[in-house]
Coordinates of C-alpha atoms in Angstrom, one line a residue:
X239 CA 3.5 -2.6 -32.2
X240 CA 2.3 -3.3 -35.7
X241 CA 2.3 0.3 -37.1
X242 CA 4.8 0.7 -39.8
X243 CA 7.6 3.3 -40.4
X244 CA 10.0 3.9 -43.3
X245 CA 13.1 1.8 -42.9
X246 CA 15.7 4.4 -42.0
X247 CA 19.4 4.7 -42.4
X248 CA 20.1 1.6 -44.5
X249 CA 23.6 2.7 -45.5
X250 CA 24.3 3.3 -41.8
X251 CA 23.2 -0.3 -41.0
X252 CA 25.5 -1.6 -43.8
X253 CA 28.5 0.2 -42.4
X254 CA 27.8 -0.7 -38.8
X255 CA 27.4 -4.4 -39.8
X256 CA 30.6 -4.4 -41.7
X257 CA 32.4 -3.0 -38.7
X258 CA 30.8 -5.6 -36.5
X259 CA 31.9 -8.5 -38.8
X260 CA 28.7 -9.8 -40.4
X261 CA 26.7 -9.3 -43.6
X262 CA 23.7 -7.1 -43.1
X263 CA 21.6 -8.9 -45.7
X264 CA 21.5 -12.2 -43.8
X265 CA 20.5 -10.3 -40.6
X266 CA 17.7 -8.5 -42.4
X267 CA 16.4 -11.8 -43.8
X268 CA 16.5 -13.4 -40.4
X269 CA 14.6 -10.5 -38.9
X270 CA 12.0 -10.4 -41.7
X271 CA 13.0 -7.0 -42.9
X272 CA 12.3 -6.7 -46.7
X273 CA 13.7 -3.7 -48.6
X274 CA 12.8 -2.4 -52.1
X275 CA 15.0 0.3 -53.6
X276 CA 12.2 1.1 -56.1
X277 CA 10.0 2.4 -53.4
X278 CA 10.2 6.0 -52.2
X279 CA 11.0 4.9 -48.6
X280 CA 13.1 1.8 -49.6
X281 CA 10.7 -0.3 -47.4
X282 CA 8.3 0.0 -44.6
X283 CA 8.9 -2.0 -41.4
X284 CA 7.0 -2.5 -38.2
X285 CA 8.5 -1.6 -34.9
X286 CA 8.6 -5.3 -34.1
X287 CA 10.6 -6.0 -37.2
X288 CA 13.0 -3.1 -36.5
X289 CA 13.6 -4.3 -33.0
X290 CA 14.2 -7.9 -34.2
X291 CA 16.7 -6.6 -36.7
X292 CA 18.6 -4.8 -34.0
X293 CA 18.5 -7.9 -31.8
X294 CA 19.8 -10.1 -34.6
X295 CA 22.6 -7.7 -35.4
X296 CA 23.7 -7.7 -31.8
X297 CA 23.7 -11.5 -31.8
X298 CA 25.8 -11.8 -35.0
X299 CA 28.3 -9.1 -34.0
X300 CA 31.8 -10.4 -33.5
X301 CA 34.2 -7.4 -33.6
X302 CA 32.2 -4.5 -32.1
X303 CA 29.0 -3.8 -30.2
X304 CA 26.3 -3.1 -32.9
X305 CA 24.2 -0.4 -31.1
X306 CA 27.2 1.8 -30.6
X307 CA 28.5 1.1 -34.1
X308 CA 25.2 2.0 -35.6
X309 CA 24.9 5.2 -33.6
X310 CA 28.4 6.2 -34.6
X311 CA 27.8 5.4 -38.3
X312 CA 24.4 7.0 -38.5
X313 CA 23.7 9.5 -41.3
X314 CA 20.4 11.1 -42.4
X315 CA 20.5 9.5 -45.8
X316 CA 16.8 10.2 -46.6
X317 CA 16.8 13.6 -45.0
X318 CA 20.0 15.4 -46.0
X319 CA 18.4 18.7 -45.1
X320 CA 18.4 17.7 -41.4
X321 CA 22.1 17.0 -41.6
X322 CA 22.6 20.4 -43.3
X323 CA 20.6 22.1 -40.5
X324 CA 22.7 20.5 -37.8
X325 CA 26.0 21.2 -39.6
X326 CA 25.2 24.9 -40.1
X327 CA 23.7 25.6 -36.7
X328 CA 25.0 28.7 -34.9
X329 CA 24.9 26.9 -31.5
X330 CA 24.1 23.5 -30.1
X331 CA 21.0 24.9 -28.5
X332 CA 19.6 25.8 -31.9
X333 CA 20.7 22.4 -33.4
X334 CA 18.6 20.6 -30.7
X335 CA 15.5 22.2 -32.3
X336 CA 15.8 19.5 -35.0
X337 CA 15.0 16.7 -32.5
X338 CA 11.2 16.9 -33.0
X339 CA 11.6 16.8 -36.8
X340 CA 13.7 13.7 -36.6
X341 CA 11.1 12.1 -34.4
X342 CA 8.3 13.0 -36.8
X343 CA 10.2 11.7 -39.8
X344 CA 11.7 8.5 -38.4
X345 CA 11.1 7.4 -34.8
X346 CA 7.7 8.2 -33.4
X347 CA 8.3 6.1 -30.3
X348 CA 11.2 8.3 -29.3
X349 CA 11.1 11.4 -27.0
X350 CA 14.4 13.4 -26.7
X351 CA 14.4 16.4 -24.5
X352 CA 16.9 19.0 -23.1
X353 CA 17.2 19.3 -19.4
X354 CA 19.3 22.0 -17.7
X355 CA 20.6 22.6 -14.2
X356 CA 22.6 25.7 -13.1
X357 CA 25.8 24.2 -14.5
X358 CA 25.0 21.2 -16.6
X359 CA 22.8 20.2 -19.5
X360 CA 21.5 16.8 -20.6
X361 CA 20.1 15.3 -23.7
X362 CA 17.6 12.9 -22.2
X363 CA 16.0 10.0 -24.1
X364 CA 12.8 8.2 -23.2
X365 CA 10.7 5.7 -25.1
X366 CA 7.0 5.1 -25.6
X367 CA 5.8 3.0 -22.6
X368 CA 5.0 0.0 -24.7
X369 CA 8.4 0.1 -26.4
X370 CA 10.2 0.8 -23.1
X371 CA 8.9 -2.6 -21.7
X372 CA 10.6 -4.5 -24.6
X373 CA 13.8 -6.4 -23.9
X374 CA 15.3 -4.7 -26.9
X375 CA 14.6 -1.2 -25.6
X376 CA 18.2 -0.7 -24.2
X377 CA 19.6 -1.2 -27.6
X378 CA 17.5 1.7 -29.0
X379 CA 18.6 4.0 -26.2
X380 CA 22.3 3.1 -26.9
X381 CA 22.0 3.8 -30.6
X382 CA 20.4 7.2 -30.0
X383 CA 22.9 8.3 -27.4
X384 CA 25.8 7.2 -29.5
X385 CA 24.4 9.1 -32.5
X386 CA 23.8 12.2 -30.4
X387 CA 27.4 12.1 -29.2
X388 CA 28.6 11.7 -32.8
X389 CA 26.7 14.7 -34.2
X390 CA 27.6 16.9 -31.2
X391 CA 31.2 16.1 -31.5
X392 CA 31.2 16.9 -35.3
X393 CA 29.3 20.2 -34.7
X394 CA 31.6 21.4 -31.9
X395 CA 34.8 20.6 -33.6
X396 CA 37.7 22.6 -32.2
X397 CA 35.3 24.3 -29.7
X398 CA 35.6 21.1 -27.7
X399 CA 39.0 22.3 -26.6
X400 CA 37.3 25.1 -24.6
X401 CA 36.1 22.5 -22.1
X402 CA 38.4 20.5 -19.9
X403 CA 35.8 17.8 -19.7
X404 CA 33.4 18.1 -22.7
X405 CA 31.3 15.2 -21.7
X406 CA 30.6 14.8 -18.0
X407 CA 28.7 11.5 -18.1
X408 CA 26.6 9.1 -20.1
X409 CA 23.7 7.6 -18.1
X410 CA 21.7 4.5 -18.7
X411 CA 18.7 3.3 -16.6
X412 CA 19.5 -0.3 -17.5
X413 CA 21.4 -2.5 -15.0
X414 CA 25.1 -2.8 -15.6
X415 CA 25.6 -5.3 -18.5
X416 CA 28.3 -7.9 -18.8
X417 CA 30.0 -5.8 -21.6
X418 CA 30.1 -2.6 -19.6
X419 CA 33.8 -2.2 -20.5
X420 CA 32.8 -1.6 -24.1
X421 CA 30.8 1.4 -23.1
X422 CA 33.6 2.9 -21.1
X423 CA 35.9 2.4 -24.1
X424 CA 33.4 4.1 -26.4
X425 CA 32.4 7.1 -24.3
X426 CA 35.3 9.3 -23.0
X427 CA 33.6 10.0 -19.6
X428 CA 32.0 8.5 -16.6
X429 CA 29.5 5.8 -17.7
X430 CA 26.7 5.2 -15.2
X431 CA 24.3 2.3 -15.2
X432 CA 21.2 2.1 -13.0
X433 CA 20.9 5.9 -13.5
X434 CA 17.7 7.9 -13.0
X435 CA 17.5 8.6 -16.7
X436 CA 19.1 7.8 -20.1
X437 CA 21.2 10.9 -21.0
X438 CA 24.3 12.6 -22.2
X439 CA 25.4 15.1 -19.6
X440 CA 27.7 18.0 -20.5
X441 CA 28.6 21.5 -19.4
X442 CA 25.6 23.9 -19.8
X443 CA 27.9 26.5 -21.3
X444 CA 28.4 24.2 -24.3
X445 CA 24.8 24.9 -25.5
X446 CA 25.6 28.5 -26.4
X447 CA 29.2 28.4 -27.7
X448 CA 29.3 29.8 -31.2
X449 CA 29.9 27.0 -33.7
X450 CA 32.5 27.5 -36.5
X451 CA 30.3 25.7 -39.0
X452 CA 27.5 28.4 -38.7
X453 CA 26.1 29.4 -42.1
X454 CA 23.0 31.5 -41.4
X455 CA 21.8 31.5 -45.0
X456 CA 22.2 27.7 -45.5
X457 CA 20.8 27.1 -42.1
X458 CA 17.6 29.0 -42.9
X459 CA 17.2 27.3 -46.2
X460 CA 17.6 23.9 -44.5
X461 CA 14.9 24.8 -41.9
X462 CA 12.5 25.8 -44.7
X463 CA 13.2 22.6 -46.6
X464 CA 12.5 20.5 -43.5
X465 CA 9.2 22.2 -42.9
X466 CA 8.2 21.8 -46.6
X467 CA 9.2 18.1 -46.5
X468 CA 7.1 17.5 -43.4
X469 CA 4.1 19.3 -44.9
X470 CA 4.4 17.5 -48.2
X471 CA 5.1 14.0 -47.0
X472 CA 2.4 14.0 -44.2
X473 CA 4.4 11.8 -41.8
X474 CA 2.8 8.4 -41.0
X475 CA 2.4 9.6 -37.4
X476 CA 1.2 13.2 -38.1
X477 CA -1.6 13.1 -35.4
X478 CA 0.8 11.7 -32.8
X479 CA 3.4 14.3 -33.5
X480 CA 0.8 17.1 -33.5
X481 CA -0.3 16.1 -30.0
X482 CA 3.3 16.0 -28.8
X483 CA 4.0 19.4 -30.2
X484 CA 0.8 20.7 -28.6
X485 CA 1.9 19.5 -25.2
X486 CA 5.4 21.0 -25.7
X487 CA 4.1 24.3 -26.9
X488 CA 1.1 24.6 -24.5
X489 CA 2.1 23.0 -21.2
X490 CA -1.4 24.0 -19.8
X491 CA -2.8 21.1 -21.9
X492 CA -1.1 18.7 -19.5
X493 CA -3.8 19.6 -17.0
X494 CA -6.7 18.8 -19.3
X495 CA -7.9 15.8 -21.3
X496 CA -8.5 14.7 -24.9
X497 CA -11.3 17.4 -25.4
X498 CA -9.0 20.3 -24.5
X499 CA -6.1 19.0 -26.7
X500 CA -8.4 18.4 -29.7
X501 CA -9.9 21.9 -29.3
X502 CA -6.5 23.5 -29.3
X503 CA -5.7 21.6 -32.5
X504 CA -9.0 22.6 -34.1
X505 CA -10.4 19.1 -34.6
X506 CA -13.1 17.0 -32.9
X507 CA -12.0 14.8 -30.0
X508 CA -13.4 11.7 -31.6
X509 CA -11.5 12.5 -34.8
X510 CA -8.2 12.9 -32.9
X511 CA -8.8 9.7 -30.9
X512 CA -9.5 7.8 -34.2
X513 CA -6.3 9.1 -35.8
X514 CA -4.2 8.3 -32.9
X515 CA -5.6 4.8 -32.7
X516 CA -4.9 4.3 -36.4
X517 CA -1.3 5.3 -35.7
X518 CA -1.0 2.9 -32.8
X519 CA -0.9 5.4 -30.0
X520 CA -3.2 6.3 -27.1
X521 CA -3.8 9.9 -25.9
X522 CA -3.3 8.9 -22.3
X523 CA 0.2 7.5 -23.0
X524 CA 1.2 10.6 -25.0
X525 CA 0.1 12.8 -22.2
X526 CA 1.8 10.7 -19.5
X527 CA 5.0 10.8 -21.6
X528 CA 4.8 14.6 -21.9
X529 CA 4.1 15.0 -18.2
X530 CA 7.1 12.9 -17.4
X531 CA 9.3 15.0 -19.6
X532 CA 8.0 18.2 -18.1
X533 CA 8.4 16.9 -14.6
X534 CA 12.0 16.0 -15.2
X535 CA 12.7 19.5 -16.6
X536 CA 11.2 21.1 -13.6
X537 CA 12.9 18.8 -11.1
X538 CA 16.2 19.9 -12.6
X539 CA 15.5 23.3 -11.1
X540 CA 15.9 23.2 -7.4
X541 CA 13.9 26.4 -6.9
X542 CA 10.7 24.8 -8.2
X543 CA 8.8 23.1 -5.3
X544 CA 7.1 19.7 -5.6
X545 CA 3.8 21.4 -4.9
X546 CA 4.2 23.8 -7.8
X547 CA 5.2 20.9 -10.1
X548 CA 2.2 18.9 -9.0
X549 CA -0.1 21.8 -9.8
X550 CA 1.6 22.5 -13.2
X551 CA 1.1 18.9 -14.3
X552 CA -2.6 18.8 -13.2
X553 CA -2.3 16.5 -10.2
X554 CA -4.6 16.9 -7.3
X555 CA -1.7 17.0 -4.8
X556 CA 1.9 16.1 -4.2
X557 CA 1.1 12.6 -3.2
X558 CA -0.7 11.9 -6.6
X559 CA 2.3 13.3 -8.4
X560 CA 4.8 11.2 -6.5
X561 CA 2.7 8.1 -7.2
X562 CA 2.7 8.8 -10.9
X563 CA 6.4 9.7 -11.1
X564 CA 7.3 6.4 -9.4
X565 CA 5.2 4.6 -12.0
X566 CA 7.0 6.4 -14.8
X567 CA 10.6 6.2 -13.5
X568 CA 10.7 3.6 -10.7
X569 CA 11.9 6.2 -8.2
X570 CA 10.4 9.1 -6.3
X571 CA 10.6 12.7 -7.7
X572 CA 12.7 13.8 -4.6
X573 CA 15.2 10.9 -5.3
X574 CA 15.3 11.8 -9.0
X575 CA 16.0 15.5 -8.1
X576 CA 18.8 14.6 -5.7
X577 CA 20.5 12.3 -8.1
X578 CA 20.2 14.6 -11.1
X579 CA 21.5 17.7 -9.1
X580 CA 24.5 15.7 -7.9
X581 CA 27.1 16.4 -10.6
X582 CA 28.2 13.2 -12.4
X583 CA 31.8 14.5 -11.9
X584 CA 31.2 14.5 -8.1
X585 CA 29.6 11.0 -8.5
X586 CA 32.7 9.8 -10.3
X587 CA 34.9 10.9 -7.4
X588 CA 32.5 9.3 -4.8
X589 CA 31.0 6.2 -6.4

């Protein structure tokens, strides 16, 4: 993973390191992260260097667990317009629209999606297949879920009092770690390891509760500023993000191949393939990730049959879909559906 991204959230790293009891400078040096405040993006780092930095910070932490500390301390220092968009959103559902922008600006290996059942909603985090295989991958998941919880809590404010249990569960696919008690202390809810997904699970009604911080005029200005920033900066992973947005906006492309996706984007297939390769991504991996996200969303709806899901995703039959889903998640789609539709609150009462 040699492609580079702008080093993000340096002030957040500094605050998290201070809370965890070590100097961030020595950790960056050990990880090979070099910063230059005279550059527009402070510094460019590879995914490898970023993961090493997280691992080094975890190793040096003495007073707190670094991934949770970084997630809780995170601010959009380079993109204040994103923070303004979140803070002035009329509802949580609209605030979630910022997730693709955040991915495009900072974390191209990250896929965050919203999944809903009849009574619950979940913010689900998945990683690019190559990154997901890394030993540091759980740290990234923990940082993101901690940050999502922080921003949701800040946006909801006193509206949290409307719910007897604002956060139903936090789910991690990783096995139960030795420091599991730290997670239970940090998240005020049921913490589940060995789960079918990485997610924050909360009442579905929370998505549409009017937020007291809503400022329509500022919210609209922030949206326009973000769009202008993306157009002007031409993110380092523009082609990758364009493909992902094409899959999200046109699910029928999940049935096709590179040629169909390129045609929908108005470019030649070879040009798209070349751009993706330059950014360190493969079309097949992006499509598989999009299919996995779409499959999870449909599996959360009990009324949608396995046969319909298989057809929607372009598989020849249910058996082919089941095989692919097991490869993506480690469990069958029917098992995933059963575990997701079982309320975490019920699971808490019956471990």
